[in-house]
Tab-separated table of C-alpha atoms in Angstrom:
chain	number	residue	atom	x	y	z
A	1	UNK	CA	52.457	132.103	-25.466
A	2	UNK	CA	49.485	133.248	-23.308
A	3	UNK	CA	49.311	137.287	-21.868
A	4	UNK	CA	50.418	138.246	-18.801
A	5	UNK	CA	48.482	137.652	-15.442
A	6	UNK	CA	47.869	139.902	-12.712
A	7	UNK	CA	46.249	139.509	-9.653
A	8	UNK	CA	43.508	142.066	-8.538
A	9	UNK	CA	43.252	141.925	-4.057
A	10	UNK	CA	38.885	141.304	-3.370
A	11	UNK	CA	39.086	141.267	-0.089
A	12	UNK	CA	40.987	138.143	1.090
A	13	UNK	CA	41.494	136.633	-2.369
A	14	UNK	CA	43.666	136.870	-5.311
A	15	UNK	CA	41.797	137.168	-8.514
A	16	UNK	CA	44.331	136.079	-11.658
A	17	UNK	CA	43.383	138.138	-14.562
A	18	UNK	CA	44.517	138.941	-17.983
A	19	UNK	CA	44.303	141.649	-20.675
A	20	UNK	CA	44.650	141.930	-24.661
A	21	UNK	CA	44.298	144.040	-26.807
A	22	UNK	CA	44.133	148.019	-27.227
A	23	UNK	CA	40.738	148.413	-28.600
A	24	UNK	CA	38.823	151.498	-27.879
A	25	UNK	CA	36.634	149.857	-25.387
A	26	UNK	CA	37.150	146.742	-22.838
A	27	UNK	CA	35.259	143.588	-22.857
A	28	UNK	CA	35.388	141.454	-20.354
A	29	UNK	CA	34.946	137.860	-20.734
A	30	UNK	CA	33.501	135.697	-17.814
A	31	UNK	CA	33.801	132.131	-18.461
A	32	UNK	CA	32.653	130.061	-15.415
A	33	UNK	CA	33.233	127.133	-14.037
A	34	UNK	CA	35.980	125.644	-16.038
A	35	UNK	CA	38.659	128.752	-16.585
A	36	UNK	CA	42.225	128.186	-15.995
A	37	UNK	CA	43.331	131.987	-18.225
A	38	UNK	CA	46.799	130.381	-18.778
A	39	UNK	CA	45.427	127.155	-20.610
A	40	UNK	CA	43.020	129.221	-22.412
A	41	UNK	CA	45.869	129.341	-24.772
A	42	UNK	CA	47.388	126.618	-25.051
A	43	UNK	CA	44.507	125.520	-27.032
A	44	UNK	CA	44.670	127.217	-30.979
A	45	UNK	CA	41.586	127.592	-32.071
A	46	UNK	CA	40.688	128.926	-28.318
A	47	UNK	CA	43.773	131.827	-28.860
A	48	UNK	CA	42.757	132.812	-32.387
A	49	UNK	CA	39.016	133.426	-31.157
A	50	UNK	CA	40.346	135.626	-27.867
A	51	UNK	CA	42.737	137.675	-30.279
A	52	UNK	CA	40.058	138.206	-32.382
A	53	UNK	CA	37.840	139.596	-29.913
A	54	UNK	CA	40.852	141.390	-29.160
A	55	UNK	CA	41.593	143.076	-32.545
A	56	UNK	CA	38.539	145.317	-31.420
A	57	UNK	CA	38.095	145.414	-27.621
A	58	UNK	CA	41.019	145.561	-24.738
A	59	UNK	CA	39.984	142.157	-23.328
A	60	UNK	CA	39.832	141.171	-20.288
A	61	UNK	CA	39.586	137.473	-19.448
A	62	UNK	CA	40.244	136.020	-15.349
A	63	UNK	CA	39.928	133.015	-13.531
A	64	UNK	CA	36.434	132.999	-10.718
A	65	UNK	CA	37.216	132.459	-6.678
A	66	UNK	CA	38.154	128.689	-6.723
A	67	UNK	CA	38.534	128.308	-10.330
A	68	UNK	CA	42.032	128.148	-12.309
A	69	UNK	CA	44.440	130.558	-11.086
A	70	UNK	CA	42.804	132.599	-8.392
A	71	UNK	CA	42.688	131.741	-4.545
A	72	UNK	CA	40.472	128.297	-3.821
A	73	UNK	CA	37.983	128.476	-1.059
A	74	UNK	CA	36.743	126.146	1.981
A	75	UNK	CA	33.805	126.894	2.523
A	76	UNK	CA	30.175	127.709	0.724
A	77	UNK	CA	30.145	131.590	-1.047
A	78	UNK	CA	27.221	133.616	-1.984
A	79	UNK	CA	27.211	134.694	-5.494
A	80	UNK	CA	27.935	138.336	-4.052
A	81	UNK	CA	31.482	137.885	-3.855
A	82	UNK	CA	31.978	136.699	-7.258
A	83	UNK	CA	30.554	140.029	-8.445
A	84	UNK	CA	32.564	142.107	-6.058
A	85	UNK	CA	35.601	139.988	-7.590
A	86	UNK	CA	34.002	141.270	-11.229
A	87	UNK	CA	34.084	144.426	-9.864
A	88	UNK	CA	37.565	144.338	-9.048
A	89	UNK	CA	39.201	142.942	-11.458
A	90	UNK	CA	37.352	146.230	-13.710
A	91	UNK	CA	39.494	148.007	-11.007
A	92	UNK	CA	42.240	146.153	-11.290
A	93	UNK	CA	42.372	146.505	-14.817
A	94	UNK	CA	42.051	150.027	-15.019
A	95	UNK	CA	38.614	149.413	-16.702
A	96	UNK	CA	35.568	152.132	-15.935
A	97	UNK	CA	32.620	151.004	-18.062
A	98	UNK	CA	32.583	147.042	-19.444
A	99	UNK	CA	30.940	144.473	-21.825
A	100	UNK	CA	30.265	141.965	-20.132
A	101	UNK	CA	30.516	138.443	-22.032
A	102	UNK	CA	29.103	135.105	-19.935
A	103	UNK	CA	29.685	132.156	-20.891
A	104	UNK	CA	27.086	129.086	-19.011
A	105	UNK	CA	27.225	130.141	-15.531
A	106	UNK	CA	30.118	132.383	-15.847
A	107	UNK	CA	26.499	134.538	-17.245
A	108	UNK	CA	24.866	134.677	-12.989
A	109	UNK	CA	27.628	137.122	-11.972
A	110	UNK	CA	27.199	139.499	-15.259
A	111	UNK	CA	23.384	139.932	-14.801
A	112	UNK	CA	24.024	140.618	-10.505
A	113	UNK	CA	27.111	143.389	-11.900
A	114	UNK	CA	24.494	144.244	-14.132
A	115	UNK	CA	21.977	144.729	-12.069
A	116	UNK	CA	23.902	146.227	-9.344
A	117	UNK	CA	26.098	149.032	-11.437
A	118	UNK	CA	24.241	149.576	-14.722
A	119	UNK	CA	26.369	152.048	-14.916
A	120	UNK	CA	29.683	150.037	-14.907
A	121	UNK	CA	28.398	147.863	-18.150
A	122	UNK	CA	28.613	149.693	-20.970
A	123	UNK	CA	26.371	146.096	-22.653
A	124	UNK	CA	25.856	142.567	-21.994
A	125	UNK	CA	26.007	139.787	-24.081
A	126	UNK	CA	25.176	136.032	-23.422
A	127	UNK	CA	26.501	132.772	-25.283
A	128	UNK	CA	24.834	129.316	-24.077
A	129	UNK	CA	24.672	131.775	-20.839
A	130	UNK	CA	21.839	129.585	-17.776
A	131	UNK	CA	20.263	132.269	-15.697
A	132	UNK	CA	19.250	129.048	-12.988
A	133	UNK	CA	21.466	125.521	-12.921
A	134	UNK	CA	17.738	123.660	-11.835
A	135	UNK	CA	14.341	122.681	-12.894
A	136	UNK	CA	11.808	124.998	-11.579
A	137	UNK	CA	7.832	125.601	-12.083
A	138	UNK	CA	7.983	128.034	-16.092
A	139	UNK	CA	11.518	126.614	-16.506
A	140	UNK	CA	11.368	122.866	-16.962
A	141	UNK	CA	13.589	122.569	-19.439
A	142	UNK	CA	16.630	121.751	-17.767
A	143	UNK	CA	17.597	118.942	-14.661
A	144	UNK	CA	15.658	118.792	-11.073
A	145	UNK	CA	17.971	118.602	-8.256
A	146	UNK	CA	18.506	114.804	-8.243
A	147	UNK	CA	19.528	114.790	-11.865
A	148	UNK	CA	21.604	117.547	-11.793
A	149	UNK	CA	22.919	116.271	-8.464
A	150	UNK	CA	23.794	112.401	-10.442
A	151	UNK	CA	24.741	114.079	-13.736
A	152	UNK	CA	27.380	116.256	-11.844
A	153	UNK	CA	28.550	112.288	-10.123
A	154	UNK	CA	29.284	110.490	-13.608
A	155	UNK	CA	31.253	114.354	-15.332
A	156	UNK	CA	33.851	113.874	-11.091
A	157	UNK	CA	34.177	110.634	-11.556
A	158	UNK	CA	35.563	110.671	-14.008
A	159	UNK	CA	36.781	114.620	-14.026
A	160	UNK	CA	41.037	114.556	-15.796
A	161	UNK	CA	40.050	112.944	-18.285
A	162	UNK	CA	37.873	114.814	-20.432
A	163	UNK	CA	34.379	112.463	-20.789
A	164	UNK	CA	32.277	115.406	-20.995
A	165	UNK	CA	34.510	116.189	-24.134
A	166	UNK	CA	32.065	114.584	-26.594
A	167	UNK	CA	29.097	116.935	-25.651
A	168	UNK	CA	31.126	119.894	-25.402
A	169	UNK	CA	32.281	119.767	-28.884
A	170	UNK	CA	31.365	117.029	-31.655
A	171	UNK	CA	31.873	118.019	-34.380
A	172	UNK	CA	35.547	117.641	-32.827
A	173	UNK	CA	34.331	114.492	-31.481
A	174	UNK	CA	37.747	112.642	-33.348
A	175	UNK	CA	40.376	115.400	-32.625
A	176	UNK	CA	42.813	113.489	-29.551
A	177	UNK	CA	44.991	116.682	-29.140
A	178	UNK	CA	41.776	118.756	-28.452
A	179	UNK	CA	40.521	115.597	-25.956
A	180	UNK	CA	43.924	116.287	-24.768
A	181	UNK	CA	43.932	119.607	-24.117
A	182	UNK	CA	40.235	119.716	-22.326
A	183	UNK	CA	41.423	116.863	-20.378
A	184	UNK	CA	43.677	118.609	-18.809
A	185	UNK	CA	41.500	121.811	-18.283
A	186	UNK	CA	39.749	120.120	-16.017
A	187	UNK	CA	42.732	119.538	-14.321
A	188	UNK	CA	43.374	123.213	-14.104
A	189	UNK	CA	40.366	123.916	-13.484
A	190	UNK	CA	39.868	122.781	-9.885
A	191	UNK	CA	40.129	119.047	-8.451
A	192	UNK	CA	37.101	116.749	-8.171
A	193	UNK	CA	36.260	117.595	-4.652
A	194	UNK	CA	36.242	121.457	-5.116
A	195	UNK	CA	34.351	121.528	-7.952
A	196	UNK	CA	31.887	119.110	-6.345
A	197	UNK	CA	31.888	121.632	-4.004
A	198	UNK	CA	31.975	124.950	-6.733
A	199	UNK	CA	28.752	123.051	-8.330
A	200	UNK	CA	26.536	122.357	-4.776
A	201	UNK	CA	27.131	126.535	-5.091
A	202	UNK	CA	25.674	127.055	-7.598
A	203	UNK	CA	23.081	124.862	-7.086
A	204	UNK	CA	20.449	127.390	-6.379
A	205	UNK	CA	21.180	130.224	-8.164
A	206	UNK	CA	18.772	131.846	-9.646
A	207	UNK	CA	18.498	135.233	-11.567
A	208	UNK	CA	15.646	135.224	-12.725
A	209	UNK	CA	13.564	137.784	-11.828
A	210	UNK	CA	16.874	140.679	-11.472
A	211	UNK	CA	15.927	139.800	-16.315
A	212	UNK	CA	13.179	142.233	-16.140
A	213	UNK	CA	15.095	145.010	-15.144
A	214	UNK	CA	18.010	144.947	-16.589
A	215	UNK	CA	19.779	147.949	-18.488
A	216	UNK	CA	22.381	147.723	-20.511
A	217	UNK	CA	21.766	146.566	-24.433
A	218	UNK	CA	21.476	142.866	-24.189
A	219	UNK	CA	22.378	140.640	-26.931
A	220	UNK	CA	22.113	136.873	-26.633
A	221	UNK	CA	23.556	133.984	-29.038
A	222	UNK	CA	22.788	129.897	-28.868
A	223	UNK	CA	23.464	127.307	-31.539
A	224	UNK	CA	20.449	125.465	-32.520
A	225	UNK	CA	22.181	122.176	-31.873
A	226	UNK	CA	24.147	122.669	-28.850
A	227	UNK	CA	24.358	119.404	-27.091
A	228	UNK	CA	25.488	120.330	-23.139
A	229	UNK	CA	22.694	123.504	-22.313
A	230	UNK	CA	19.178	123.858	-23.703
A	231	UNK	CA	18.675	126.379	-26.226
A	232	UNK	CA	15.718	127.413	-23.776
A	233	UNK	CA	18.273	128.972	-21.605
A	234	UNK	CA	18.796	131.212	-24.016
A	235	UNK	CA	15.065	131.748	-25.376
A	236	UNK	CA	14.503	132.213	-21.928
A	237	UNK	CA	16.879	135.566	-20.645
A	238	UNK	CA	15.516	136.890	-24.244
A	239	UNK	CA	12.744	136.937	-23.572
A	240	UNK	CA	12.758	138.386	-20.228
A	241	UNK	CA	15.847	140.885	-21.140
A	242	UNK	CA	13.572	144.162	-22.576
A	243	UNK	CA	14.356	144.904	-25.636
A	244	UNK	CA	17.841	142.085	-25.529
A	245	UNK	CA	18.579	140.650	-29.235
A	246	UNK	CA	18.733	137.259	-29.842
A	247	UNK	CA	20.195	135.024	-32.600
A	248	UNK	CA	20.443	132.164	-33.387
A	249	UNK	CA	23.844	130.883	-34.488
A	250	UNK	CA	23.943	127.296	-36.465
A	251	UNK	CA	26.052	124.275	-35.275
A	252	UNK	CA	25.965	121.704	-32.731
A	253	UNK	CA	29.342	122.194	-30.949
A	254	UNK	CA	28.788	124.498	-27.725
A	255	UNK	CA	32.608	125.837	-27.407
A	256	UNK	CA	32.616	129.173	-28.739
A	257	UNK	CA	35.439	128.560	-30.255
A	258	UNK	CA	34.328	125.295	-32.427
A	259	UNK	CA	32.436	125.311	-36.297
A	260	UNK	CA	31.229	128.904	-37.102
A	261	UNK	CA	33.031	131.024	-35.058
A	262	UNK	CA	33.206	133.771	-37.581
A	263	UNK	CA	28.921	134.430	-37.122
A	264	UNK	CA	29.467	134.512	-33.404
A	265	UNK	CA	32.990	137.230	-34.192
A	266	UNK	CA	30.927	138.984	-36.031
A	267	UNK	CA	27.552	139.183	-34.809
A	268	UNK	CA	30.188	140.575	-31.067
A	269	UNK	CA	32.066	142.769	-33.173
A	270	UNK	CA	28.744	144.824	-33.789
A	271	UNK	CA	27.054	144.669	-31.273
A	272	UNK	CA	29.610	146.066	-29.285
A	273	UNK	CA	31.747	148.212	-31.809
A	274	UNK	CA	28.257	149.395	-34.500
A	275	UNK	CA	30.106	147.937	-37.541
A	276	UNK	CA	31.696	144.734	-39.043
A	277	UNK	CA	35.657	144.214	-39.209
A	278	UNK	CA	35.950	141.558	-40.995
A	279	UNK	CA	33.034	139.070	-41.583
A	280	UNK	CA	31.312	138.818	-44.591
A	281	UNK	CA	33.717	140.949	-46.602
A	282	UNK	CA	36.295	138.713	-49.163
A	283	UNK	CA	39.668	139.419	-47.381
A	284	UNK	CA	42.974	139.640	-49.084
A	285	UNK	CA	45.511	137.893	-47.712
A	286	UNK	CA	49.890	137.714	-47.917
A	287	UNK	CA	50.494	133.736	-47.520
A	288	UNK	CA	53.634	132.265	-46.591
A	289	UNK	CA	54.680	128.754	-47.414
A	290	UNK	CA	57.036	128.153	-45.221
A	291	UNK	CA	59.658	124.849	-45.612
A	292	UNK	CA	61.680	123.796	-42.344
A	293	UNK	CA	64.794	121.309	-42.375
A	294	UNK	CA	67.102	119.767	-39.827
A	295	UNK	CA	70.324	121.065	-40.229
A	296	UNK	CA	73.033	118.258	-39.817
A	297	UNK	CA	69.989	115.512	-39.619
A	298	UNK	CA	72.619	112.556	-40.987
A	299	UNK	CA	75.412	113.936	-38.479
A	300	UNK	CA	72.739	114.578	-35.455
A	301	UNK	CA	71.112	111.193	-35.821
A	302	UNK	CA	74.727	109.194	-35.504
A	303	UNK	CA	75.629	110.997	-32.552
A	304	UNK	CA	72.918	110.742	-30.540
A	305	UNK	CA	71.590	106.811	-31.529
A	306	UNK	CA	68.603	105.772	-33.170
A	307	UNK	CA	66.332	105.998	-30.083
A	308	UNK	CA	67.323	109.405	-28.917
A	309	UNK	CA	67.563	110.724	-32.437
A	310	UNK	CA	63.725	108.921	-33.105
A	311	UNK	CA	62.608	111.067	-29.518
A	312	UNK	CA	63.994	114.416	-31.529
A	313	UNK	CA	62.204	114.519	-34.274
A	314	UNK	CA	58.378	113.381	-32.599
A	315	UNK	CA	59.191	116.622	-29.809
A	316	UNK	CA	60.467	118.719	-33.330
A	317	UNK	CA	57.254	117.311	-35.187
A	318	UNK	CA	55.100	118.459	-32.095
A	319	UNK	CA	56.223	121.758	-31.476
A	320	UNK	CA	55.803	122.718	-35.490
A	321	UNK	CA	52.615	121.309	-35.886
A	322	UNK	CA	51.149	123.116	-32.593
A	323	UNK	CA	52.325	126.482	-34.770
A	324	UNK	CA	50.302	125.416	-37.800
A	325	UNK	CA	47.622	124.474	-36.165
A	326	UNK	CA	47.441	127.673	-33.764
A	327	UNK	CA	48.597	130.258	-36.694
A	328	UNK	CA	45.131	128.635	-39.080
A	329	UNK	CA	47.776	126.931	-41.238
A	330	UNK	CA	47.939	123.823	-43.481
A	331	UNK	CA	51.334	121.222	-43.677
A	332	UNK	CA	51.189	119.489	-47.234
A	333	UNK	CA	53.589	117.413	-46.240
A	334	UNK	CA	56.743	115.903	-44.335
A	335	UNK	CA	59.998	114.013	-45.734
A	336	UNK	CA	62.150	112.944	-42.890
A	337	UNK	CA	62.886	115.942	-40.578
A	338	UNK	CA	61.703	118.240	-43.580
A	339	UNK	CA	58.295	119.928	-43.232
């Protein structure tokens, strides 16, 4: 179940956010242009990833203006609004100083905020992050404006179907449950028209000039075979930010909760706390063997009739499988109405 949703007031806008955990340091996760902080918890792997972050931090999540559960926008807005919204969320969460984790385009607000308010940023963490949306001299590994617009139009034509899922999570391309979750995330993040407006506003975003002046320590991470975001984006960040530590992780997935998550989480935990609590250690665990059986199944089947009984069993199986996936369990065997 997702934690409680709250709203921070930023000017005339309401920004949805949540706080998870009670660790000794604050960690704000800026997810970028595809987000719905309530629906994120419906994906078991991502829920485990965020719960793990909350074991060593007080995790703060938010939907940027125009995205997910936050207020919509009617016109283009400057990056300064994103920076103000980030600050408003920190204020509402009672955070005076925090680590900022920027994912893809969520990184630009983190860079701008750290540049304007270095005293409030304990450290910067970037994963698959971008400092500029389109190509420029010396920054030519990404789309130019024409290529970017054509690519985005192709995505928006199939918006809400998860058409970009294979590039986001290639290791799970055959997982239809995960694909359906991602398609719903697209629909809940924004309508096609709203997303077109948001991506247009990002076309001219460029925080490259701010990188050499950043004061907080920085950790930059990227998966070597990322199919969605070119690793050159992160290499550029690491080269431009003074003293930044660059870590190239194994794997082809862009979604942080897919593939080898423990390597990434270990790097984040060490950067934030100075040590790794779980990564690389042999763990002892108390495991549970769970057996379920529908009481009086024969009687229910007789009372409901064959079709309604089959529908009830299908709903029952979905609930159990969702919980097994959420807690990292293994389904061993099913017999009729028993798991």
